[in-house]
Short mmCIF file of C-alpha atoms in Angstrom, two decimals:
data_model
loop_
_atom_site.label_atom_id
_atom_site.label_comp_id
_atom_site.label_asym_id
_atom_site.label_seq_id
_atom_site.Cartn_x
_atom_site.Cartn_y
_atom_site.Cartn_z
CA MET A 858 127.05 84.67 78.59
CA GLY A 859 125.61 87.59 80.20
CA ILE A 860 126.62 91.14 79.95
CA ARG A 861 127.59 93.73 82.54
CA LEU A 862 125.61 96.78 81.59
CA ASN A 863 124.35 99.56 83.98
CA TYR A 864 120.69 100.47 83.41
CA ALA A 865 121.39 104.31 83.60
CA ASP A 866 123.55 104.04 80.45
CA ILE A 867 120.82 101.92 78.67
CA TRP A 868 118.51 104.63 79.46
CA GLN A 869 120.54 107.38 78.41
CA GLU A 870 121.35 105.83 74.95
CA LEU A 871 117.49 105.06 74.33
CA ALA A 872 117.06 109.06 75.13
CA ARG A 873 119.14 109.58 72.31
CA ALA A 874 117.67 106.77 70.05
CA PHE A 875 113.96 108.12 70.39
CA PRO A 876 113.93 111.17 72.40
CA GLU A 877 110.19 111.91 71.86
CA ARG A 878 108.94 108.41 73.06
CA PRO A 879 106.71 108.62 76.08
CA ALA A 880 108.72 106.85 78.82
CA VAL A 881 106.62 107.49 82.12
CA ILE A 882 103.10 108.48 82.28
CA GLY A 883 101.83 109.62 85.92
CA ALA A 884 101.31 112.56 88.34
CA GLY A 885 99.34 114.22 85.55
CA GLU A 886 102.10 114.28 83.30
CA GLN A 887 104.11 112.32 80.61
CA LEU A 888 107.80 112.19 80.53
CA THR A 889 109.44 111.33 77.26
CA TYR A 890 112.62 109.17 77.00
CA ALA A 891 114.63 112.85 76.49
CA GLY A 892 112.61 114.30 79.46
CA LEU A 893 113.26 111.49 81.81
CA ALA A 894 117.07 111.46 81.03
CA ALA A 895 116.88 115.46 81.38
CA ARG A 896 115.11 115.42 84.96
CA ALA A 897 117.68 112.42 85.97
CA GLY A 898 120.64 114.64 84.76
CA ALA A 899 119.47 117.78 86.77
CA LEU A 900 118.87 115.70 89.84
CA ALA A 901 122.43 114.25 89.31
CA SER A 902 123.74 117.51 89.13
CA LEU A 903 121.87 118.72 92.43
CA LEU A 904 123.21 115.83 94.47
CA HIS A 905 126.73 116.21 92.88
CA GLU A 906 126.78 119.66 93.85
CA ASP A 907 125.52 119.10 97.41
CA GLY A 908 128.53 116.87 97.84
CA LEU A 909 127.05 113.14 97.36
CA ARG A 910 129.78 110.94 95.68
CA PRO A 911 129.75 107.43 94.31
CA GLY A 912 129.15 105.01 97.20
CA ASP A 913 126.81 107.11 99.18
CA ARG A 914 123.25 106.26 99.63
CA ILE A 915 120.15 107.80 98.80
CA ALA A 916 116.89 106.51 100.33
CA ILE A 917 113.35 106.33 98.45
CA PHE A 918 110.53 107.09 100.60
CA MET A 919 107.49 107.52 98.39
CA HIS A 920 104.99 105.61 96.39
CA ASN A 921 104.95 105.09 92.89
CA ARG A 922 105.75 108.23 91.03
CA PRO A 923 108.02 109.58 88.18
CA GLU A 924 110.38 111.17 90.83
CA TYR A 925 110.93 107.62 91.83
CA LEU A 926 112.42 106.59 88.45
CA VAL A 927 113.93 109.85 88.36
CA THR A 928 115.79 109.32 91.35
CA LEU A 929 116.68 105.55 90.48
CA PHE A 930 118.07 106.77 86.92
CA ALA A 931 119.98 109.78 88.80
CA ALA A 932 121.70 107.46 91.58
CA LEU A 933 122.66 104.80 89.28
CA SER A 934 124.36 107.26 86.78
CA ARG A 935 126.54 108.61 89.62
CA GLY A 936 127.46 105.51 91.32
CA LEU A 937 124.95 106.52 94.33
CA THR A 938 123.12 103.47 96.11
CA PRO A 939 119.27 103.90 95.85
CA VAL A 940 117.50 102.35 98.71
CA PRO A 941 113.82 102.01 98.50
CA ILE A 942 111.79 102.01 101.48
CA ASN A 943 108.14 100.79 101.93
CA PHE A 944 106.35 104.21 102.01
CA ARG A 945 103.97 102.68 104.61
CA TYR A 946 106.35 102.45 107.43
CA ARG A 947 106.00 104.40 110.62
CA ALA A 948 108.69 106.46 112.22
CA SER A 949 109.96 103.86 114.25
CA GLU A 950 110.22 101.41 111.42
CA LEU A 951 111.80 103.85 109.00
CA ALA A 952 114.31 105.07 111.64
CA ALA A 953 115.56 101.33 112.11
CA LEU A 954 116.23 101.30 108.24
CA LEU A 955 117.79 104.85 108.12
CA GLU A 956 120.24 103.87 110.90
CA ASP A 957 120.92 100.56 109.22
CA CYS A 958 121.71 102.05 105.70
CA ARG A 959 122.91 105.54 106.74
CA PRO A 960 121.99 107.53 103.53
CA ALA A 961 123.35 110.67 102.59
CA ALA A 962 119.98 111.84 101.09
CA VAL A 963 116.30 110.99 101.19
CA VAL A 964 113.75 111.58 98.69
CA PHE A 965 110.41 111.56 100.13
CA ALA A 966 106.86 112.33 99.49
CA ALA A 967 104.99 115.30 101.22
CA SER A 968 102.33 112.77 102.23
CA THR A 969 104.74 110.82 104.32
CA ALA A 970 105.99 114.22 105.91
CA ALA A 971 104.54 113.13 109.06
CA VAL A 972 106.37 110.33 109.59
CA ILE A 973 109.80 112.22 108.49
CA ASP A 974 109.03 114.71 111.35
CA GLU A 975 108.93 112.27 113.88
CA LEU A 976 112.26 110.87 113.45
CA PRO A 977 114.70 110.67 116.06
CA GLU A 978 118.11 112.80 115.73
CA ALA A 979 119.69 109.45 115.34
CA ALA A 980 117.99 108.59 112.04
CA ARG A 981 118.75 111.84 110.61
CA SER A 982 122.52 111.72 111.58
CA GLY A 983 124.56 111.76 108.17
CA VAL A 984 121.67 112.72 105.92
CA ARG A 985 122.64 115.82 104.00
CA MET A 986 119.81 116.39 101.93
CA TRP A 987 115.93 115.82 102.44
CA LEU A 988 114.49 116.28 99.21
CA ARG A 989 110.56 116.50 99.14
CA VAL A 990 108.20 115.37 96.51
CA ASP A 991 104.96 117.56 96.76
CA ASP A 992 102.31 114.89 95.84
CA GLU A 993 99.99 117.01 98.28
CA GLN A 994 100.20 120.04 100.75
CA ARG A 995 102.96 119.31 103.24
CA PRO A 996 101.49 118.89 106.59
CA GLY A 997 103.44 120.98 109.06
CA ALA A 998 105.84 123.46 108.33
CA PRO A 999 109.06 122.14 106.43
CA ARG A 1000 112.19 121.46 108.27
CA ARG A 1001 115.01 124.04 107.68
CA ASP A 1002 117.11 121.07 106.35
CA GLU A 1003 114.42 119.91 103.52
CA ARG A 1004 113.89 121.49 99.99
CA PRO A 1005 111.53 120.82 97.36
CA PHE A 1006 112.27 118.32 94.50
CA THR A 1007 111.31 121.08 91.83
CA ASP A 1008 114.97 122.78 93.09
CA ILE A 1009 116.36 120.28 90.40
CA ARG A 1010 115.08 122.80 87.55
CA ALA A 1011 117.58 125.38 88.36
CA HIS A 1012 120.50 122.83 87.50
CA ALA A 1013 121.90 121.63 84.39
CA ALA A 1014 120.95 118.14 83.14
CA ALA A 1015 124.38 116.70 83.28
CA LEU A 1016 124.57 112.85 83.03
CA PRO A 1017 128.08 111.41 83.03
CA GLY A 1018 129.19 109.85 79.95
CA ARG A 1019 129.17 106.44 81.54
CA ALA A 1020 127.62 105.32 84.85
CA ALA A 1021 130.17 104.72 87.59
CA SER A 1022 131.11 101.06 87.63
CA ASP A 1023 130.90 100.37 91.19
CA GLY A 1024 127.26 101.54 92.01
CA GLU A 1025 125.03 99.23 94.18
CA LEU A 1026 121.24 99.04 94.75
CA PHE A 1027 119.72 98.06 98.16
CA LEU A 1028 116.70 96.02 98.43
CA TYR A 1029 115.10 95.41 101.88
CA THR A 1030 113.72 92.13 102.49
CA GLY A 1031 110.35 91.90 104.25
CA GLY A 1032 111.52 91.41 107.57
CA THR A 1033 108.99 88.67 108.70
CA THR A 1034 111.61 86.80 110.97
CA GLY A 1035 113.32 89.99 112.39
CA ARG A 1036 114.58 93.25 111.26
CA PRO A 1037 114.46 93.65 107.41
CA LYS A 1038 117.65 93.07 105.99
CA ALA A 1039 119.15 95.03 102.92
CA VAL A 1040 120.15 92.86 100.16
CA VAL A 1041 123.25 94.41 98.24
CA TRP A 1042 123.13 94.33 94.61
CA GLY A 1043 125.93 95.31 92.17
CA ALA A 1044 124.34 97.91 89.59
CA ASP A 1045 126.28 96.54 86.74
CA ASP A 1046 124.93 92.93 87.84
CA LEU A 1047 121.43 93.96 87.91
CA LEU A 1048 120.68 93.70 83.96
CA ASP A 1049 122.67 90.37 83.73
CA VAL A 1050 120.11 88.60 86.26
CA GLN A 1051 117.10 90.19 84.27
CA LEU A 1052 118.45 89.02 80.80
CA TYR A 1053 115.91 86.12 80.38
CA ALA A 1054 112.93 88.16 81.87
CA ILE A 1055 113.56 91.03 79.41
CA TYR A 1056 114.33 88.89 76.44
CA GLY A 1057 114.20 85.34 76.73
CA ALA A 1058 110.71 85.09 78.17
CA ILE A 1059 109.46 86.91 74.95
CA GLY A 1060 111.55 84.85 72.29
CA LEU A 1061 114.06 87.75 71.71
CA GLU A 1062 117.80 87.20 71.27
CA THR A 1063 119.90 88.12 74.23
CA PRO A 1064 122.15 90.94 73.61
CA SER A 1065 125.95 91.06 73.95
CA SER A 1066 126.57 94.74 74.23
CA LEU A 1067 124.84 97.96 74.64
CA ALA A 1068 124.91 98.74 71.00
CA ASP A 1069 122.81 95.48 71.03
CA VAL A 1070 120.45 96.53 73.56
CA VAL A 1071 119.71 99.79 71.61
CA ARG A 1072 119.29 97.77 68.35
CA ILE A 1073 116.84 95.67 69.59
CA ALA A 1074 114.76 98.56 71.28
CA ARG A 1075 114.63 100.48 68.20
CA ASP A 1076 113.58 97.17 65.93
CA PRO A 1077 110.07 97.73 64.86
CA GLY A 1078 109.43 94.14 65.45
CA THR A 1079 110.43 94.21 69.28
CA PRO A 1080 107.18 94.34 71.47
CA THR A 1081 107.39 97.51 73.51
CA PRO A 1082 105.53 96.95 76.65
CA VAL A 1083 103.15 99.53 78.10
CA THR A 1084 103.60 98.36 81.67
CA MET A 1085 101.63 99.25 84.67
CA PRO A 1086 102.97 98.42 88.13
CA LEU A 1087 100.27 98.07 90.70
CA ALA A 1088 102.54 96.95 93.12
CA PRO A 1089 104.67 99.21 94.97
CA LEU A 1090 108.07 99.82 93.55
CA MET A 1091 109.92 98.90 96.55
CA HIS A 1092 108.75 95.55 95.74
CA GLY A 1093 111.36 93.70 93.74
CA THR A 1094 109.03 92.29 90.94
CA ALA A 1095 107.42 95.48 90.39
CA LEU A 1096 110.93 97.66 90.37
CA PHE A 1097 112.52 95.29 88.33
CA ASN A 1098 109.70 94.91 85.69
CA THR A 1099 109.49 98.59 85.33
CA MET A 1100 112.76 98.96 84.76
CA ASN A 1101 112.98 96.28 82.26
CA ALA A 1102 110.12 97.81 80.41
CA LEU A 1103 112.27 101.04 79.73
CA VAL A 1104 115.03 98.78 78.38
CA LEU A 1105 112.97 97.53 75.83
CA GLY A 1106 111.75 101.14 75.03
CA GLY A 1107 108.33 100.61 76.44
CA THR A 1108 106.09 102.91 78.58
CA VAL A 1109 105.44 102.98 82.28
CA VAL A 1110 101.99 104.01 83.52
CA LEU A 1111 101.76 104.83 87.35
CA MET A 1112 98.59 105.16 89.49
CA PRO A 1113 97.84 108.81 90.66
CA THR A 1114 97.86 108.13 94.45
CA ALA A 1115 99.33 105.62 96.74
CA ARG A 1116 96.10 104.06 97.35
CA PHE A 1117 95.14 101.23 95.13
CA ASP A 1118 91.94 102.04 93.39
CA PRO A 1119 90.82 99.27 91.05
CA ASP A 1120 88.42 101.29 88.97
CA VAL A 1121 91.13 103.80 88.39
CA ALA A 1122 93.71 101.11 87.35
CA LEU A 1123 90.96 99.70 84.86
CA ASP A 1124 90.53 103.21 83.37
CA LEU A 1125 94.31 103.90 83.06
CA ALA A 1126 94.77 100.40 81.66
CA ARG A 1127 92.04 101.25 78.90
CA GLU A 1128 93.16 104.87 78.21
CA HIS A 1129 96.64 104.11 77.83
CA ARG A 1130 96.36 100.66 76.21
CA VAL A 1131 98.44 98.80 79.06
CA SER A 1132 99.70 95.55 77.69
CA ARG A 1133 101.50 94.36 80.92
CA LEU A 1134 100.35 94.82 84.42
CA ILE A 1135 102.56 94.10 87.56
CA LEU A 1136 100.71 93.02 90.81
CA ALA A 1137 100.96 91.05 93.96
CA GLY A 1138 98.74 88.02 93.93
CA ASP A 1139 95.15 88.05 95.14
CA ALA A 1140 95.47 91.02 97.13
CA ILE A 1141 95.55 93.30 93.96
CA ALA A 1142 94.06 90.85 91.53
CA GLY A 1143 90.87 90.00 93.55
CA PRO A 1144 89.91 93.79 93.63
CA LEU A 1145 90.83 94.17 89.96
CA ALA A 1146 88.41 91.36 88.84
CA ASP A 1147 85.76 92.70 91.16
CA ALA A 1148 85.93 96.05 89.51
CA ALA A 1149 85.88 94.49 86.18
CA ASP A 1150 82.95 92.46 86.90
CA GLY A 1151 81.08 95.60 87.82
CA SER A 1152 81.96 97.51 84.71
CA PRO A 1153 79.78 97.82 81.67
CA ASP A 1154 83.02 96.96 79.79
CA PRO A 1155 85.12 94.42 81.50
CA ALA A 1156 87.47 93.66 78.46
CA LEU A 1157 91.12 94.81 78.62
CA PRO A 1158 91.89 94.07 74.88
CA HIS A 1159 95.43 95.24 74.89
CA LEU A 1160 96.36 93.43 77.97
CA ARG A 1161 98.82 90.60 76.98
CA SER A 1162 100.58 89.64 80.37
CA VAL A 1163 99.91 89.79 84.27
CA ILE A 1164 103.16 89.22 85.91
CA SER A 1165 103.04 88.41 89.96
CA SER A 1166 105.26 87.39 92.85
CA GLY A 1167 105.58 87.45 96.34
CA MET A 1168 102.13 86.56 97.43
CA ARG A 1169 99.37 84.09 97.04
CA PHE A 1170 97.88 83.93 93.51
CA SER A 1171 94.70 81.67 93.51
CA ASP A 1172 93.52 79.79 90.63
CA PRO A 1173 89.93 81.14 90.73
CA VAL A 1174 91.28 84.82 90.92
CA LYS A 1175 93.46 83.80 87.78
CA ALA A 1176 90.51 82.41 85.96
CA ARG A 1177 88.80 85.72 86.56
CA LEU A 1178 91.52 87.61 84.85
CA HIS A 1179 91.96 85.40 82.05
CA ALA A 1180 88.19 86.37 81.27
CA LEU A 1181 89.60 89.94 80.54
CA GLY A 1182 91.40 88.89 77.28
CA GLU A 1183 94.00 86.94 75.60
CA LEU A 1184 96.43 87.21 78.06
CA ALA A 1185 99.30 85.15 80.05
CA ILE A 1186 99.34 85.07 83.64
CA VAL A 1187 103.04 84.67 84.82
CA ASP A 1188 103.35 83.75 88.66
CA LEU A 1189 106.91 83.98 89.73
CA LEU A 1190 108.58 82.34 92.62
CA ALA A 1191 111.29 84.50 93.60
CA SER A 1192 113.32 86.24 96.42
CA THR A 1193 114.93 89.58 97.05
CA GLU A 1194 118.18 87.67 97.47
CA GLY A 1195 117.87 86.23 93.73
CA GLY A 1196 116.28 84.08 91.33
CA PRO A 1197 113.32 83.86 89.79
CA TYR A 1198 113.51 80.40 90.75
CA ALA A 1199 110.44 78.94 89.22
CA VAL A 1200 107.20 79.99 87.16
CA ALA A 1201 103.65 78.91 86.83
CA THR A 1202 102.51 80.32 83.47
CA SER A 1203 98.88 79.96 82.04
CA THR A 1204 97.40 81.36 78.93
CA SER A 1205 93.85 80.65 79.56
CA ALA A 1206 91.43 79.50 82.45
CA ALA A 1207 91.93 75.86 80.84
CA ASP A 1208 95.75 75.87 81.83
CA LEU A 1209 94.68 75.93 85.62
CA PRO A 1210 96.22 74.77 87.93
CA ALA A 1211 99.46 75.76 85.92
CA PRO A 1212 102.49 73.55 86.75
CA LEU A 1213 105.30 75.42 88.59
CA ARG A 1214 108.40 75.01 86.35
CA LEU A 1215 112.22 75.73 87.24
CA LEU A 1216 113.79 78.71 85.42
CA PRO A 1217 117.25 78.95 84.07
CA GLY A 1218 119.91 78.82 86.97
CA ALA A 1219 117.39 77.43 89.27
CA VAL A 1220 118.21 73.86 91.07
CA VAL A 1221 117.02 71.66 93.84
CA LEU A 1222 119.56 70.38 96.33
CA ASP A 1223 119.39 67.51 98.45
CA ASP A 1224 121.09 67.23 102.01
CA ASP A 1225 124.34 66.51 100.55
CA GLY A 1226 124.22 69.66 98.05
CA ALA A 1227 123.76 67.41 95.22
CA GLU A 1228 121.28 68.47 92.36
CA VAL A 1229 118.26 66.51 92.02
CA GLN A 1230 116.10 68.48 89.83
CA ASP A 1231 115.94 65.91 87.53
CA VAL A 1232 114.93 63.07 89.89
CA PRO A 1233 111.15 62.55 89.93
CA GLY A 1234 109.98 62.18 93.66
CA ALA A 1235 112.86 63.83 94.99
CA ARG A 1236 112.81 66.42 97.81
CA GLY A 1237 115.32 69.28 98.27
CA LEU A 1238 115.91 72.88 98.85
CA LEU A 1239 115.14 75.45 96.06
CA ALA A 1240 118.36 77.16 95.05
CA PHE A 1241 119.69 79.56 92.39
CA ARG A 1242 123.02 79.93 90.59
CA GLY A 1243 124.27 82.62 88.26
CA THR A 1244 124.49 86.35 88.92
CA LEU A 1245 123.93 86.90 92.36
CA PRO A 1246 123.74 89.95 95.10
CA ARG A 1247 127.04 90.71 96.80
CA GLY A 1248 125.27 89.67 100.30
CA TYR A 1249 123.51 91.33 103.00
CA HIS A 1250 124.62 94.69 104.23
CA GLY A 1251 126.43 94.63 107.32
CA ASP A 1252 125.74 90.93 107.99
CA PRO A 1253 128.45 88.51 107.01
CA ALA A 1254 126.88 85.83 109.17
CA LYS A 1255 123.72 85.68 107.30
CA THR A 1256 125.60 86.21 104.09
CA ALA A 1257 127.54 82.95 104.38
CA GLU A 1258 124.28 81.16 105.41
CA VAL A 1259 122.17 82.19 102.64
CA PHE A 1260 124.80 82.32 99.66
CA ARG A 1261 126.74 79.36 99.78
CA VAL A 1262 129.66 77.84 97.77
CA ILE A 1263 128.31 74.39 96.88
CA ARG A 1264 130.63 72.15 94.75
CA GLY A 1265 132.60 75.27 93.29
CA HIS A 1266 129.73 77.26 92.49
CA ARG A 1267 128.06 80.10 94.44
CA HIS A 1268 124.19 79.81 95.21
CA VAL A 1269 121.64 81.29 96.78
CA VAL A 1270 119.56 78.84 99.03
CA ALA A 1271 116.15 80.33 99.19
CA GLY A 1272 115.05 77.96 102.23
CA ASP A 1273 111.93 76.74 100.29
CA LEU A 1274 111.56 72.85 100.26
CA VAL A 1275 110.09 71.32 97.03
CA GLU A 1276 109.32 68.29 95.56
CA VAL A 1277 110.14 67.28 92.15
CA ARG A 1278 107.05 65.76 90.16
CA GLU A 1279 107.22 63.13 87.39
CA ASP A 1280 106.61 65.65 84.65
CA GLY A 1281 109.72 67.67 85.84
CA ALA A 1282 107.66 70.32 87.57
CA ILE A 1283 108.09 70.99 91.17
CA GLU A 1284 105.44 71.47 94.08
CA LEU A 1285 106.29 73.90 96.95
CA LEU A 1286 106.23 72.07 100.26
CA GLY A 1287 107.07 75.34 102.20
CA ARG A 1288 109.62 76.88 104.16
CA GLY A 1289 112.48 74.04 105.09
CA SER A 1290 112.55 75.80 108.44
CA ALA A 1291 109.06 75.94 108.83
CA VAL A 1292 108.33 72.01 108.19
CA VAL A 1293 106.29 71.07 111.56
CA ASN A 1294 107.56 67.90 113.22
CA THR A 1295 104.77 66.55 115.10
CA GLY A 1296 105.45 63.01 116.89
CA GLY A 1297 107.87 62.23 114.21
CA GLU A 1298 105.62 63.01 111.36
CA LYS A 1299 106.68 65.79 108.99
CA VAL A 1300 103.81 68.44 108.09
CA TYR A 1301 104.32 70.76 105.36
CA PRO A 1302 102.52 74.00 106.12
CA ALA A 1303 102.00 74.67 102.24
CA GLU A 1304 99.96 71.73 102.09
CA VAL A 1305 97.77 72.29 105.05
CA GLU A 1306 97.21 75.85 103.89
CA GLU A 1307 95.99 74.86 100.45
CA ALA A 1308 93.46 72.67 102.16
CA LEU A 1309 92.14 75.56 104.29
CA LEU A 1310 92.02 77.55 101.23
CA SER A 1311 90.07 75.24 99.58
CA HIS A 1312 87.06 76.13 102.05
CA PRO A 1313 84.73 78.71 100.15
CA GLN A 1314 84.78 80.88 103.25
CA VAL A 1315 88.39 80.93 103.66
CA GLU A 1316 90.31 83.86 102.01
CA ASP A 1317 94.02 83.59 103.37
CA ALA A 1318 95.84 81.06 105.75
CA VAL A 1319 99.30 80.58 107.31
CA VAL A 1320 100.18 77.53 109.11
CA PHE A 1321 103.15 76.84 111.48
CA GLY A 1322 104.14 74.83 114.44
CA LEU A 1323 103.82 75.50 118.23
CA PRO A 1324 105.78 73.67 121.04
CA ASP A 1325 103.91 70.61 122.17
CA PRO A 1326 105.10 68.69 125.22
CA ARG A 1327 103.87 65.35 123.82
CA PHE A 1328 104.36 65.75 120.23
CA GLY A 1329 107.22 68.09 120.04
CA GLU A 1330 105.37 70.45 117.72
CA SER A 1331 101.63 70.61 117.09
CA VAL A 1332 100.12 72.25 114.02
CA ALA A 1333 98.49 75.54 114.28
CA ALA A 1334 96.70 78.11 111.62
CA VAL A 1335 95.70 81.56 111.34
CA VAL A 1336 92.77 81.95 109.08
CA ALA A 1337 91.31 85.03 107.38
CA VAL A 1338 87.69 84.41 106.27
CA ALA A 1339 85.13 86.43 104.17
CA GLU A 1340 83.40 89.19 106.00
CA GLY A 1341 80.12 87.91 107.31
CA ALA A 1342 81.45 84.31 107.02
CA ASP A 1343 79.75 81.79 109.32
CA VAL A 1344 82.48 79.36 110.05
CA ASP A 1345 84.31 78.19 113.17
CA ALA A 1346 87.46 76.36 113.99
CA ALA A 1347 85.82 72.85 114.28
CA THR A 1348 84.18 73.44 110.91
CA LEU A 1349 87.58 74.31 109.42
CA SER A 1350 89.47 71.32 111.24
CA ALA A 1351 86.83 69.11 110.01
CA HIS A 1352 87.22 70.17 106.50
CA VAL A 1353 91.23 69.68 106.52
CA ASP A 1354 90.63 66.14 108.38
CA ALA A 1355 88.50 65.09 105.27
CA LEU A 1356 91.38 66.00 102.93
CA LEU A 1357 94.69 65.14 104.82
CA ALA A 1358 96.02 62.65 107.02
CA GLY A 1359 94.71 63.26 110.65
CA TYR A 1360 98.20 64.36 112.01
CA LYS A 1361 98.18 67.32 109.44
CA LYS A 1362 95.17 68.83 111.05
CA PRO A 1363 95.61 71.98 112.96
CA ARG A 1364 95.22 71.29 116.49
CA LEU A 1365 94.52 75.05 117.03
CA ILE A 1366 93.03 77.47 114.40
CA ASP A 1367 92.60 81.30 114.89
CA ILE A 1368 89.96 83.06 112.78
CA ARG A 1369 90.46 86.59 111.73
CA ARG A 1370 89.31 89.16 109.18
CA THR A 1371 92.70 89.52 107.60
CA LEU A 1372 96.29 88.33 108.29
CA GLU A 1373 97.73 91.92 107.89
CA ARG A 1374 100.15 91.14 105.11
CA SER A 1375 102.88 93.69 104.11
CA PRO A 1376 102.73 95.18 100.84
CA SER A 1377 104.97 92.60 99.47
CA GLY A 1378 102.73 90.06 100.55
CA LYS A 1379 104.62 88.78 103.83
CA VAL A 1380 102.81 87.79 107.20
CA ASP A 1381 104.65 88.61 110.36
CA MET A 1382 104.86 84.83 111.57
CA ARG A 1383 106.68 85.65 114.67
CA ARG A 1384 103.79 87.89 115.93
CA LEU A 1385 101.32 85.23 115.03
CA GLN A 1386 103.12 82.53 116.77
CA ARG A 1387 103.58 84.75 119.86
CA GLU A 1388 99.88 85.54 119.77
CA LEU A 1389 98.62 81.89 119.59
CA GLY A 1390 101.61 80.68 121.80
CA ALA A 1391 100.19 82.64 124.31
CA ARG A 1392 96.81 80.49 124.12
CA VAL A 1393 98.74 77.31 124.78
CA PRO A 1394 100.61 77.01 128.19
CA SER A 1395 103.09 74.44 126.65
CA ALA A 1396 104.02 77.14 124.03
CA ARG A 1397 104.95 79.70 126.51
#
């Protein structure tokens, strides 16, 4: 049975339990648990004095910094709604989200000020406070309505005795099939959905009260992770795993700049004895492995786990990370809307390829809504039941489509089509909506993508359908190859043809240097389909 607790209440209690324990290391400073609580309390006072009240939203537009966690702590404590936003967005993208969520305050890094300055007045409407974190010299003159984050120093550290019970968290989806949508989580529901990740995954008892949470964190036998999120905190996996580390009384180590530098990451991991890395597949793991290979001392002896989600994490790259030490690689299948659904865990290169196994709460549903996860060979849609978000902000139709009551239980239906294997593991076939129907034959994009990725010069690939006058749809692919690679579409087509049935072979292959994935690992499929469709007369 789960519990309803606010992360802010937990962190406040832990600040009392071990005030001098390091909580956050980053931006050239170390914040203890007491220091983190004090800054969060000062910010909470500033926000309250400026008129923000429970239910108001506070957008966070910056890279991973201590102020990110201070803002999150302060907002949750006061019943405000934190809204993490991709710090790489341009003005038009940021404006669209601000007009959607209508925050009362925006906390932003000075390095993003040029984007802030370009915002139209419509996006600024309703924002009472623009709070600037000076990660660098602000370009241009500060606006009259902004103030430095350091203004919190003049305010008393006043956290409420208990966090407001009606707080929320907005997490925006990747937006690869349209404008990003805000998934609305109840603040008191967040911990419940993370209980397995925090406790069960490492063999700890599940707490039933705030006192239990504190007792477990104080127990000398509890592993206290030193966690370094290399993926941005606006990415749910990085955000939740960072928050979870602070529930166990661990320490969070942050990169010094927005730019990912694998050599710096390795140095920090060694200096602070990092035990857990949070990343986003090959995009981060590959350069990290390259940097380790070029280091005179590649080992990371204190590293015990690597957690990834939201992006392809290939077995060759996993094997290279396993060479860094005795560590577990946890490759999660999750979504902003719920889960996690499944995990592929390996403890050495010998475990690869690791089977993808369902996690508690995850089910496979057939076309009639019946659960078939215990039926070998069955195919169905991946779903999750348990503690779930309240839905999408301002979109009841999409909420009803994705969050469905099936046989008396509320589920989130991810849209991923899977097949149950004989050993109980599942195989991901692709998005149910993305299955290509060509001449009456179903082609699962994931299968074709894996075939393409098995070619030594292919680094990334996506597969989708394009309209075809004869077959209904034809299979198309966009492929990223290594720099200087000598490979053409005909070679790749023949490579797939040798591995899969002929009807699965892409009829159109576009070769590029990169797929331009978002920080959360998503590809803009609509754009790629438009671009390739323009080259096929029948697809126009």
